[in-house]
mmCIF file of C-alpha atoms and ligand atoms in Angstrom:
data_model
loop_
_atom_site.group_PDB
_atom_site.id
_atom_site.type_symbol
_atom_site.label_atom_id
_atom_site.label_comp_id
_atom_site.label_asym_id
_atom_site.label_seq_id
_atom_site.Cartn_x
_atom_site.Cartn_y
_atom_site.Cartn_z
ATOM 1 C CA MET T 1094 25.673 12.908 18.024
ATOM 2 C CA ALA T 1095 24.211 14.001 14.725
ATOM 3 C CA THR T 1096 27.610 13.930 12.984
ATOM 4 C CA LEU T 1097 28.549 10.448 14.142
ATOM 5 C CA GLY T 1098 26.443 8.590 11.614
ATOM 6 C CA ARG T 1099 28.492 10.157 8.871
ATOM 7 C CA VAL T 1100 31.728 8.564 10.136
ATOM 8 C CA PHE T 1101 30.669 5.348 8.444
ATOM 9 C CA LEU T 1102 30.125 7.134 5.172
ATOM 10 C CA THR T 1103 33.521 8.764 4.905
ATOM 11 C CA ARG T 1104 35.400 5.483 4.720
ATOM 12 C CA GLY T 1105 34.043 4.162 1.400
ATOM 13 C CA LEU T 1106 35.862 1.594 -0.573
ATOM 14 C CA GLY T 1107 36.451 3.930 -3.550
ATOM 15 C CA PRO T 1108 34.685 4.177 -6.875
ATOM 16 C CA ARG T 1109 34.010 0.947 -8.706
ATOM 17 C CA ARG T 1110 31.922 -0.299 -11.552
ATOM 18 C CA PHE T 1111 28.385 -0.417 -10.236
ATOM 19 C CA PHE T 1112 26.507 -2.754 -12.516
ATOM 20 C CA SER T 1113 27.186 -4.136 -15.907
ATOM 21 C CA TYR T 1114 23.813 -4.195 -17.656
ATOM 22 C CA GLY T 1115 22.794 -0.522 -17.686
ATOM 23 C CA THR T 1116 23.047 1.638 -20.736
ATOM 24 C CA LYS T 1117 25.169 4.045 -18.790
ATOM 25 C CA ILE T 1118 27.784 2.754 -16.377
ATOM 26 C CA LEU T 1119 27.074 4.156 -12.950
ATOM 27 C CA TYR T 1120 29.694 4.693 -10.296
ATOM 28 C CA GLN T 1121 29.211 5.138 -6.601
ATOM 29 C CA ASN T 1122 31.690 5.555 -3.814
ATOM 30 C CA LEU T 1123 29.416 6.181 -0.896
ATOM 31 C CA GLU T 1124 29.570 2.735 0.622
ATOM 32 C CA ALA T 1125 29.938 2.461 4.364
ATOM 33 C CA PHE T 1126 32.925 0.687 5.905
ATOM 34 C CA GLN T 1127 30.948 -2.387 6.868
ATOM 35 C CA SER T 1128 29.959 -3.009 3.207
ATOM 36 C CA LYS T 1129 33.259 -4.936 2.856
ATOM 37 C CA PHE T 1130 31.554 -7.724 4.845
ATOM 38 C CA PHE T 1131 28.656 -7.852 2.384
ATOM 39 C CA PRO T 1132 30.251 -8.069 -1.080
ATOM 40 C CA PRO T 1133 27.742 -8.350 -3.881
ATOM 41 C CA LEU T 1134 28.382 -11.504 -5.892
ATOM 42 C CA GLN T 1135 27.709 -10.759 -9.561
ATOM 43 C CA LYS T 1136 27.957 -14.230 -11.052
ATOM 44 C CA PRO T 1137 24.925 -16.470 -11.726
ATOM 45 C CA MET T 1138 23.964 -18.535 -8.663
ATOM 46 C CA LEU T 1139 22.016 -21.246 -10.518
ATOM 47 C CA PRO T 1140 23.718 -24.009 -12.512
ATOM 48 C CA PRO T 1141 24.100 -23.416 -16.329
ATOM 49 C CA ASN T 1142 21.024 -24.373 -18.372
ATOM 50 C CA SER T 1143 18.658 -24.106 -15.379
ATOM 51 C CA PHE T 1144 16.146 -22.442 -17.706
ATOM 52 C CA GLN T 1145 16.925 -24.500 -20.827
ATOM 53 C CA GLY T 1146 13.699 -24.932 -22.854
ATOM 54 C CA LYS T 1147 11.823 -22.465 -20.701
ATOM 55 C CA VAL T 1148 10.066 -19.235 -21.807
ATOM 56 C CA ALA T 1149 10.211 -16.090 -19.677
ATOM 57 C CA PHE T 1150 8.038 -12.984 -20.106
ATOM 58 C CA ILE T 1151 9.336 -9.841 -18.398
ATOM 59 C CA THR T 1152 7.551 -6.510 -18.381
ATOM 60 C CA GLY T 1153 9.895 -3.530 -18.345
ATOM 61 C CA GLY T 1154 12.586 -5.926 -19.495
ATOM 62 C CA GLY T 1155 14.404 -3.279 -21.609
ATOM 63 C CA THR T 1156 15.945 -1.318 -18.764
ATOM 64 C CA GLY T 1157 17.239 -1.518 -15.164
ATOM 65 C CA LEU T 1158 16.253 -4.456 -13.027
ATOM 66 C CA GLY T 1159 14.091 -5.962 -15.798
ATOM 67 C CA LYS T 1160 17.066 -5.940 -18.133
ATOM 68 C CA GLY T 1161 19.188 -7.601 -15.456
ATOM 69 C CA MET T 1162 16.682 -10.334 -14.818
ATOM 70 C CA THR T 1163 16.318 -10.884 -18.586
ATOM 71 C CA ALA T 1164 20.073 -11.074 -19.058
ATOM 72 C CA LEU T 1165 20.434 -13.665 -16.322
ATOM 73 C CA LEU T 1166 17.475 -15.840 -17.413
ATOM 74 C CA SER T 1167 18.733 -15.714 -20.916
ATOM 75 C CA SER T 1168 22.208 -16.754 -19.901
ATOM 76 C CA LEU T 1169 20.710 -19.676 -18.013
ATOM 77 C CA GLY T 1170 19.017 -20.844 -21.241
ATOM 78 C CA ALA T 1171 15.585 -19.227 -21.264
ATOM 79 C CA GLN T 1172 13.977 -17.802 -24.356
ATOM 80 C CA CYS T 1173 12.833 -14.352 -23.167
ATOM 81 C CA VAL T 1174 10.134 -12.000 -24.281
ATOM 82 C CA ILE T 1175 10.411 -8.445 -23.022
ATOM 83 C CA ALA T 1176 7.601 -5.865 -23.207
ATOM 84 C CA SER T 1177 7.254 -2.112 -22.540
ATOM 85 C CA ARG T 1178 6.416 1.106 -24.349
ATOM 86 C CA LYS T 1179 9.787 2.001 -25.927
ATOM 87 C CA ILE T 1180 10.364 -0.505 -28.715
ATOM 88 C CA ASP T 1181 13.806 0.960 -29.656
ATOM 89 C CA VAL T 1182 15.108 0.474 -26.148
ATOM 90 C CA LEU T 1183 13.573 -3.064 -26.028
ATOM 91 C CA LYS T 1184 15.143 -4.015 -29.342
ATOM 92 C CA ASP T 1185 18.597 -2.744 -28.320
ATOM 93 C CA THR T 1186 18.395 -4.745 -25.105
ATOM 94 C CA ALA T 1187 17.144 -7.842 -26.884
ATOM 95 C CA GLU T 1188 19.982 -7.710 -29.402
ATOM 96 C CA GLN T 1189 22.581 -7.003 -26.799
ATOM 97 C CA ILE T 1190 21.509 -9.893 -24.548
ATOM 98 C CA SER T 1191 20.920 -12.452 -27.237
ATOM 99 C CA SER T 1192 24.316 -11.688 -28.821
ATOM 100 C CA GLN T 1193 25.887 -12.362 -25.437
ATOM 101 C CA THR T 1194 23.958 -15.514 -24.493
ATOM 102 C CA GLY T 1195 23.149 -16.990 -27.894
ATOM 103 C CA ASN T 1196 19.450 -17.346 -26.827
ATOM 104 C CA LYS T 1197 16.557 -15.573 -28.459
ATOM 105 C CA VAL T 1198 15.161 -12.450 -26.815
ATOM 106 C CA HIS T 1199 11.998 -11.043 -28.438
ATOM 107 C CA ALA T 1200 10.889 -7.430 -28.020
ATOM 108 C CA VAL T 1201 7.187 -6.529 -28.012
ATOM 109 C CA ARG T 1202 5.811 -3.054 -27.631
ATOM 110 C CA CYS T 1203 3.192 -2.895 -24.936
ATOM 111 C CA ASP T 1204 1.671 -0.286 -22.649
ATOM 112 C CA VAL T 1205 0.475 -2.396 -19.710
ATOM 113 C CA ARG T 1206 -2.177 0.223 -18.973
ATOM 114 C CA ASP T 1207 -4.053 -0.804 -22.059
ATOM 115 C CA PRO T 1208 -5.845 -4.210 -21.620
ATOM 116 C CA GLU T 1209 -6.281 -4.723 -25.353
ATOM 117 C CA MET T 1210 -2.611 -4.135 -25.993
ATOM 118 C CA VAL T 1211 -1.736 -6.555 -23.213
ATOM 119 C CA GLN T 1212 -4.067 -9.155 -24.817
ATOM 120 C CA ASN T 1213 -2.266 -8.717 -28.174
ATOM 121 C CA THR T 1214 1.152 -8.878 -26.477
ATOM 122 C CA VAL T 1215 0.261 -12.159 -24.818
ATOM 123 C CA SER T 1216 -0.941 -13.569 -28.199
ATOM 124 C CA GLU T 1217 2.357 -12.459 -29.712
ATOM 125 C CA LEU T 1218 4.318 -14.001 -26.768
ATOM 126 C CA ILE T 1219 2.548 -17.358 -27.271
ATOM 127 C CA LYS T 1220 3.033 -17.153 -31.057
ATOM 128 C CA VAL T 1221 6.815 -16.422 -30.987
ATOM 129 C CA ALA T 1222 7.871 -18.388 -27.927
ATOM 130 C CA GLY T 1223 4.996 -20.484 -26.601
ATOM 131 C CA HIS T 1224 3.209 -20.336 -23.262
ATOM 132 C CA PRO T 1225 5.503 -18.852 -20.636
ATOM 133 C CA ASP T 1226 7.084 -20.796 -17.737
ATOM 134 C CA VAL T 1227 8.075 -17.554 -16.005
ATOM 135 C CA VAL T 1228 6.153 -14.268 -15.794
ATOM 136 C CA ILE T 1229 7.772 -11.248 -14.171
ATOM 137 C CA ASN T 1230 5.633 -8.207 -13.485
ATOM 138 C CA ASN T 1231 8.395 -5.634 -13.209
ATOM 139 C CA ALA T 1232 7.113 -2.593 -15.178
ATOM 140 C CA ALA T 1233 6.345 0.404 -12.943
ATOM 141 C CA GLY T 1234 6.121 4.155 -12.800
ATOM 142 C CA ASN T 1235 6.852 6.331 -9.797
ATOM 143 C CA PHE T 1236 8.060 9.815 -8.829
ATOM 144 C CA ILE T 1237 8.389 11.691 -5.610
ATOM 145 C CA SER T 1238 5.851 14.443 -4.852
ATOM 146 C CA PRO T 1239 3.988 15.915 -1.877
ATOM 147 C CA THR T 1240 0.624 14.191 -2.141
ATOM 148 C CA GLU T 1241 -1.308 17.479 -2.162
ATOM 149 C CA ARG T 1242 0.444 18.388 -5.432
ATOM 150 C CA LEU T 1243 -0.868 15.281 -7.285
ATOM 151 C CA SER T 1244 -3.563 15.574 -9.901
ATOM 152 C CA PRO T 1245 -6.088 12.848 -10.455
ATOM 153 C CA ASN T 1246 -4.183 12.141 -13.653
ATOM 154 C CA ALA T 1247 -0.912 11.664 -11.846
ATOM 155 C CA TRP T 1248 -2.582 9.258 -9.466
ATOM 156 C CA LYS T 1249 -4.193 7.383 -12.326
ATOM 157 C CA THR T 1250 -0.993 7.100 -14.352
ATOM 158 C CA ILE T 1251 0.979 5.379 -11.506
ATOM 159 C CA THR T 1252 -1.806 3.173 -10.298
ATOM 160 C CA ASP T 1253 -2.718 2.182 -13.865
ATOM 161 C CA ILE T 1254 0.814 1.012 -14.672
ATOM 162 C CA VAL T 1255 1.585 -0.642 -11.306
ATOM 163 C CA LEU T 1256 -1.729 -2.165 -10.151
ATOM 164 C CA ASN T 1257 -3.943 -2.362 -13.208
ATOM 165 C CA GLY T 1258 -1.041 -3.202 -15.567
ATOM 166 C CA THR T 1259 0.075 -6.055 -13.324
ATOM 167 C CA ALA T 1260 -3.523 -7.251 -13.143
ATOM 168 C CA TYR T 1261 -4.062 -7.110 -16.913
ATOM 169 C CA VAL T 1262 -0.836 -9.080 -17.553
ATOM 170 C CA THR T 1263 -1.521 -11.595 -14.792
ATOM 171 C CA LEU T 1264 -5.133 -12.169 -15.824
ATOM 172 C CA GLU T 1265 -4.484 -12.564 -19.495
ATOM 173 C CA ILE T 1266 -1.477 -14.875 -19.090
ATOM 174 C CA GLY T 1267 -3.153 -16.714 -16.264
ATOM 175 C CA LYS T 1268 -6.285 -17.436 -18.397
ATOM 176 C CA GLN T 1269 -4.164 -18.675 -21.318
ATOM 177 C CA LEU T 1270 -2.095 -20.926 -19.045
ATOM 178 C CA ILE T 1271 -5.154 -22.360 -17.376
ATOM 179 C CA LYS T 1272 -6.704 -23.051 -20.795
ATOM 180 C CA ALA T 1273 -3.528 -24.764 -21.908
ATOM 181 C CA GLN T 1274 -3.166 -26.632 -18.629
ATOM 182 C CA LYS T 1275 0.449 -25.384 -18.217
ATOM 183 C CA GLY T 1276 2.089 -24.469 -14.914
ATOM 184 C CA ALA T 1277 4.241 -21.307 -14.421
ATOM 185 C CA ALA T 1278 6.006 -19.197 -11.820
ATOM 186 C CA PHE T 1279 4.872 -15.597 -11.486
ATOM 187 C CA LEU T 1280 7.010 -12.958 -9.790
ATOM 188 C CA ALA T 1281 6.129 -9.367 -8.981
ATOM 189 C CA ILE T 1282 8.656 -6.675 -8.106
ATOM 190 C CA THR T 1283 7.208 -4.356 -5.427
ATOM 191 C CA THR T 1284 9.047 -2.296 -2.876
ATOM 192 C CA ILE T 1285 9.703 -2.313 0.879
ATOM 193 C CA TYR T 1286 7.155 0.498 1.487
ATOM 194 C CA ALA T 1287 4.348 -1.632 -0.034
ATOM 195 C CA GLU T 1288 3.777 -2.915 3.494
ATOM 196 C CA SER T 1289 4.569 0.139 5.599
ATOM 197 C CA GLY T 1290 3.270 2.822 3.226
ATOM 198 C CA SER T 1291 5.338 5.935 2.570
ATOM 199 C CA GLY T 1292 4.682 9.600 2.255
ATOM 200 C CA PHE T 1293 5.732 11.341 -0.981
ATOM 201 C CA VAL T 1294 5.185 8.174 -3.085
ATOM 202 C CA VAL T 1295 1.610 7.543 -2.104
ATOM 203 C CA PRO T 1296 0.230 6.317 -5.546
ATOM 204 C CA SER T 1297 3.151 3.902 -5.827
ATOM 205 C CA ALA T 1298 2.773 2.651 -2.198
ATOM 206 C CA SER T 1299 -0.975 2.141 -2.659
ATOM 207 C CA ALA T 1300 -0.611 0.363 -6.000
ATOM 208 C CA LYS T 1301 2.337 -1.859 -4.892
ATOM 209 C CA ALA T 1302 0.302 -2.883 -1.772
ATOM 210 C CA GLY T 1303 -2.462 -3.952 -4.222
ATOM 211 C CA VAL T 1304 0.050 -5.901 -6.280
ATOM 212 C CA GLU T 1305 1.152 -7.833 -3.123
ATOM 213 C CA ALA T 1306 -2.465 -8.570 -2.182
ATOM 214 C CA MET T 1307 -3.129 -9.766 -5.731
ATOM 215 C CA ASN T 1308 -0.135 -12.126 -5.730
ATOM 216 C CA LYS T 1309 -0.856 -13.576 -2.300
ATOM 217 C CA SER T 1310 -4.553 -14.073 -3.235
ATOM 218 C CA LEU T 1311 -3.654 -15.835 -6.517
ATOM 219 C CA ALA T 1312 -0.998 -17.934 -4.758
ATOM 220 C CA ALA T 1313 -3.940 -19.390 -2.798
ATOM 221 C CA GLU T 1314 -6.476 -19.534 -5.653
ATOM 222 C CA TRP T 1315 -4.481 -20.656 -8.637
ATOM 223 C CA GLY T 1316 -2.139 -23.256 -7.091
ATOM 224 C CA ARG T 1317 -4.683 -25.797 -8.355
ATOM 225 C CA TYR T 1318 -3.772 -24.784 -11.902
ATOM 226 C CA GLY T 1319 -0.022 -25.213 -11.392
ATOM 227 C CA LEU T 1320 0.585 -21.514 -11.003
ATOM 228 C CA ARG T 1321 2.626 -20.023 -8.172
ATOM 229 C CA PHE T 1322 3.157 -16.367 -7.210
ATOM 230 C CA ASN T 1323 5.895 -14.669 -5.288
ATOM 231 C CA VAL T 1324 6.975 -11.109 -4.628
ATOM 232 C CA ILE T 1325 10.347 -9.436 -4.161
ATOM 233 C CA GLN T 1326 10.442 -6.099 -2.258
ATOM 234 C CA PRO T 1327 13.704 -4.504 -3.234
ATOM 235 C CA GLY T 1328 15.364 -1.712 -1.329
ATOM 236 C CA PRO T 1329 17.316 0.887 -3.256
ATOM 237 C CA ILE T 1330 19.238 -0.412 -6.317
ATOM 238 C CA LYS T 1331 20.853 2.193 -8.481
ATOM 239 C CA THR T 1332 19.058 2.127 -11.852
ATOM 240 C CA LYS T 1333 18.741 5.137 -14.047
ATOM 241 C CA GLY T 1334 14.899 4.887 -14.147
ATOM 242 C CA ALA T 1335 14.455 4.743 -10.408
ATOM 243 C CA PHE T 1336 17.084 7.188 -9.272
ATOM 244 C CA SER T 1337 16.277 9.871 -11.849
ATOM 245 C CA ARG T 1338 12.698 10.102 -10.473
ATOM 246 C CA LEU T 1339 13.242 9.247 -6.822
ATOM 247 C CA ASP T 1340 16.587 11.001 -6.201
ATOM 248 C CA PRO T 1341 16.825 13.584 -9.038
ATOM 249 C CA THR T 1342 19.356 15.754 -7.203
ATOM 250 C CA GLY T 1343 21.475 12.847 -5.941
ATOM 251 C CA GLU T 1344 21.041 14.201 -2.424
ATOM 252 C CA PHE T 1345 19.245 11.186 -0.923
ATOM 253 C CA GLU T 1346 21.744 8.520 -1.849
ATOM 254 C CA LYS T 1347 23.993 9.162 1.097
ATOM 255 C CA GLU T 1348 20.991 9.106 3.413
ATOM 256 C CA MET T 1349 19.732 5.853 1.869
ATOM 257 C CA ILE T 1350 23.119 4.140 2.432
ATOM 258 C CA ASP T 1351 23.293 5.459 5.964
ATOM 259 C CA ARG T 1352 20.105 3.610 6.910
ATOM 260 C CA ILE T 1353 21.067 0.356 5.248
ATOM 261 C CA PRO T 1354 22.792 -1.830 7.874
ATOM 262 C CA CYS T 1355 24.805 -3.641 5.130
ATOM 263 C CA GLY T 1356 26.273 -0.241 4.225
ATOM 264 C CA ARG T 1357 25.582 -0.246 0.510
ATOM 265 C CA LEU T 1358 22.912 -0.224 -2.156
ATOM 266 C CA GLY T 1359 21.796 -3.477 -3.722
ATOM 267 C CA THR T 1360 22.943 -4.509 -7.202
ATOM 268 C CA THR T 1361 21.018 -5.542 -10.273
ATOM 269 C CA GLU T 1362 22.896 -8.850 -10.418
ATOM 270 C CA GLU T 1363 21.932 -9.805 -6.830
ATOM 271 C CA LEU T 1364 18.266 -9.020 -7.548
ATOM 272 C CA ALA T 1365 18.429 -11.057 -10.742
ATOM 273 C CA ASN T 1366 19.906 -14.043 -8.858
ATOM 274 C CA LEU T 1367 17.107 -14.005 -6.287
ATOM 275 C CA ALA T 1368 14.453 -13.544 -9.007
ATOM 276 C CA ALA T 1369 15.890 -16.451 -11.064
ATOM 277 C CA PHE T 1370 15.934 -18.651 -8.010
ATOM 278 C CA LEU T 1371 12.260 -17.822 -7.152
ATOM 279 C CA CYS T 1372 11.196 -18.557 -10.725
ATOM 280 C CA SER T 1373 13.242 -21.787 -11.014
ATOM 281 C CA ASP T 1374 12.193 -25.280 -10.113
ATOM 282 C CA TYR T 1375 14.583 -25.089 -7.127
ATOM 283 C CA ALA T 1376 11.836 -22.893 -5.617
ATOM 284 C CA SER T 1377 8.865 -25.093 -6.588
ATOM 285 C CA TRP T 1378 7.496 -25.025 -3.070
ATOM 286 C CA ILE T 1379 7.885 -21.288 -2.522
ATOM 287 C CA ASN T 1380 4.424 -19.824 -3.204
ATOM 288 C CA GLY T 1381 2.757 -16.725 -1.782
ATOM 289 C CA ALA T 1382 6.055 -15.481 -0.346
ATOM 290 C CA VAL T 1383 6.932 -11.798 -0.075
ATOM 291 C CA ILE T 1384 10.748 -11.567 0.184
ATOM 292 C CA ARG T 1385 12.408 -8.414 1.441
ATOM 293 C CA PHE T 1386 15.683 -7.706 -0.273
ATOM 294 C CA ASP T 1387 17.061 -4.519 1.171
ATOM 295 C CA GLY T 1388 20.281 -4.982 3.210
ATOM 296 C CA GLY T 1389 18.180 -4.579 6.378
ATOM 297 C CA GLU T 1390 16.828 -1.081 5.504
ATOM 298 C CA GLU T 1391 13.207 -1.760 6.480
ATOM 299 C CA ALA T 1392 14.289 -3.335 9.801
ATOM 300 C CA PHE T 1393 16.463 -0.325 10.462
ATOM 301 C CA ILE T 1394 13.752 2.230 9.596
ATOM 302 C CA SER T 1395 11.105 0.527 11.669
ATOM 303 C CA GLY T 1396 13.079 -0.080 14.899
ATOM 304 C CA GLU T 1397 12.273 2.681 17.432
ATOM 305 C CA PHE T 1398 15.686 2.745 19.092
ATOM 306 C CA ASN T 1399 17.882 2.108 16.052
ATOM 307 C CA SER T 1400 19.142 5.679 15.947
ATOM 308 C CA LEU T 1401 21.039 4.884 19.118
ATOM 309 C CA ARG T 1402 23.850 3.459 16.921
ATOM 310 C CA LYS T 1403 25.094 7.054 16.908
ATOM 311 C CA VAL T 1404 25.840 6.972 20.641
ATOM 312 C CA THR T 1405 29.586 6.813 21.346
ATOM 313 C CA LYS T 1406 31.288 4.496 23.825
ATOM 314 C CA GLU T 1407 31.870 7.431 26.170
ATOM 315 C CA GLN T 1408 28.273 8.457 25.928
ATOM 316 C CA TRP T 1409 27.146 4.916 26.685
ATOM 317 C CA ASP T 1410 29.393 4.969 29.784
ATOM 318 C CA THR T 1411 27.541 8.057 30.973
ATOM 319 C CA ILE T 1412 24.160 6.586 30.099
ATOM 320 C CA GLU T 1413 24.959 3.358 31.837
ATOM 321 C CA GLY T 1414 25.958 5.306 35.006
ATOM 322 C CA LEU T 1415 22.694 7.186 34.942
ATOM 323 C CA ILE T 1416 20.666 4.050 34.515
ATOM 324 C CA ARG T 1417 22.556 2.299 37.393
ATOM 325 C CA LYS T 1418 21.862 5.210 39.689
ATOM 326 C CA THR T 1419 18.096 5.002 38.989
ATOM 327 C CA LYS T 1420 16.358 3.706 42.081
ATOM 328 C CA GLY T 1421 13.008 1.890 42.034
ATOM 329 C CA SER T 1422 11.019 1.046 38.927
HETATM 330 N N1 NAP N 1216 15.682 0.462 -8.495
HETATM 331 C C1 NAP N 1216 15.205 0.494 -7.262
HETATM 332 O O1 NAP N 1216 15.802 1.024 -6.347
HETATM 333 C C2 NAP N 1216 13.859 -0.152 -6.968
HETATM 334 C C3 NAP N 1216 13.486 -0.283 -5.626
HETATM 335 C C4 NAP N 1216 12.233 -0.881 -5.336
HETATM 336 C C5 NAP N 1216 11.450 -1.342 -6.366
HETATM 337 N N2 NAP N 1216 11.814 -1.199 -7.652
HETATM 338 C C6 NAP N 1216 10.972 -1.730 -8.729
HETATM 339 O O2 NAP N 1216 11.725 -2.444 -9.693
HETATM 340 C C7 NAP N 1216 11.120 -2.401 -10.901
HETATM 341 C C8 NAP N 1216 12.070 -1.948 -12.020
HETATM 342 O O3 NAP N 1216 12.466 -0.612 -11.745
HETATM 343 P P1 NAP N 1216 13.885 -0.087 -12.246
HETATM 344 O O4 NAP N 1216 14.625 0.490 -11.107
HETATM 345 O O5 NAP N 1216 14.518 -1.116 -13.103
HETATM 346 O O6 NAP N 1216 13.437 1.178 -13.099
HETATM 347 P P2 NAP N 1216 13.201 1.365 -14.679
HETATM 348 O O7 NAP N 1216 14.463 1.039 -15.446
HETATM 349 O O8 NAP N 1216 12.632 2.703 -14.891
HETATM 350 O O9 NAP N 1216 12.124 0.232 -15.059
HETATM 351 C C9 NAP N 1216 10.797 0.493 -15.238
HETATM 352 C C10 NAP N 1216 10.367 -0.231 -16.532
HETATM 353 O O10 NAP N 1216 8.950 -0.159 -16.631
HETATM 354 C C11 NAP N 1216 8.574 0.084 -17.984
HETATM 355 N N3 NAP N 1216 7.288 0.706 -18.024
HETATM 356 C C12 NAP N 1216 6.967 1.953 -17.474
HETATM 357 N N4 NAP N 1216 5.705 2.265 -17.812
HETATM 358 C C13 NAP N 1216 5.213 1.222 -18.569
HETATM 359 C C14 NAP N 1216 3.977 0.953 -19.185
HETATM 360 N N5 NAP N 1216 2.949 1.855 -19.116
HETATM 361 N N6 NAP N 1216 3.824 -0.182 -19.857
HETATM 362 C C15 NAP N 1216 4.854 -1.065 -19.988
HETATM 363 N N7 NAP N 1216 6.078 -0.859 -19.419
HETATM 364 C C16 NAP N 1216 6.259 0.282 -18.714
HETATM 365 C C17 NAP N 1216 9.696 0.961 -18.481
HETATM 366 O O11 NAP N 1216 9.843 0.820 -19.925
HETATM 367 P P3 NAP N 1216 9.224 1.819 -20.978
HETATM 368 O O12 NAP N 1216 9.652 3.208 -20.567
HETATM 369 O O13 NAP N 1216 9.836 1.379 -22.291
HETATM 370 O O14 NAP N 1216 7.743 1.590 -20.978
HETATM 371 C C18 NAP N 1216 10.902 0.389 -17.757
HETATM 372 O O15 NAP N 1216 11.539 -0.563 -18.526
HETATM 373 C C19 NAP N 1216 9.892 -1.515 -10.726
HETATM 374 O O16 NAP N 1216 8.689 -2.263 -10.420
HETATM 375 C C20 NAP N 1216 10.248 -0.636 -9.499
HETATM 376 O O17 NAP N 1216 9.129 -0.192 -8.780
HETATM 377 C C21 NAP N 1216 13.044 -0.613 -7.991
#
């Protein structure tokens, strides 16, 4: 039975361009047969100019999913401000995106672990672009490790970026928006194991759970100021940043796809479309939501009997016969 799961994996659709925003084009050909029923649409879902006149602030906007969300928001008319530690990467991304969309993208160096730097970044954001309409807490750090190998410093680094960094950004921008009496949509990018927890990524799981609690709490408390808060929990999407630290040998990718009922990884463009929708006025009444975006991975992992998909028709005939023969309860 153990080999049967792999049957799905051997009939991939062949290599194809994986996503278009990364610095390096990634290819993958591990998709399961059923992925042909779930084609990722790469084009913008929202009408052109949906974010015309709006300002979006995206942490970690220079790479991966943050870059994808920035590119889409910019193409829909937003003026974007992206912030993270590596200013060269941010500047490259900003230039690349604004040359494609014709809309300004500003790059600001910021380590979200440092509250003073966050404060200065928010001042800079307001100075160059104005108070934001969209705030995306996307920056994160993570790596796989047996928990007993973690030093206090490793724990602090991850939780400082993910939980404290999100808090500093949210508090500082929130205070400024409340003062200016301006509404905005906040979005946090967490992960499917923020709810379930997961071994080997314990600082990340703990911090992301905190980020979800923070966003749900503020959805309740700050609605009165015109601020709404939502969360996306992505399943695996192949970005260089995530996969180099979470699947450094490339061994786990096949396993990941095998447990995703849609038979493939997610794409940056799909995530960007969902994020743009949640931050747009089309989603004005969506507040305090945590949206799982994972091709069914979490449902598959958590269902006790889901491994039975490996049972063949012949084996089911035998099993059915045995069950029918059972007498009594
Ligand atoms: N890709 C996936 O499969 C996946 C799945 C679930 C959740 N996610 C979440 O999606 C988000 C984006 O991840 P990704 O896959 O796009 O990986 P990524 O490219 O590595 O993105 C992480 C970003 O965070 C920034 N960052 C890290 N430390 C920072 C700090 N101290 N201050 C400010 N910025 C910092 C990085 O920029 P600098 O290095 O320049 O600081 C980088 O741009 C993360 O929240 C991640 O947890 C991803």
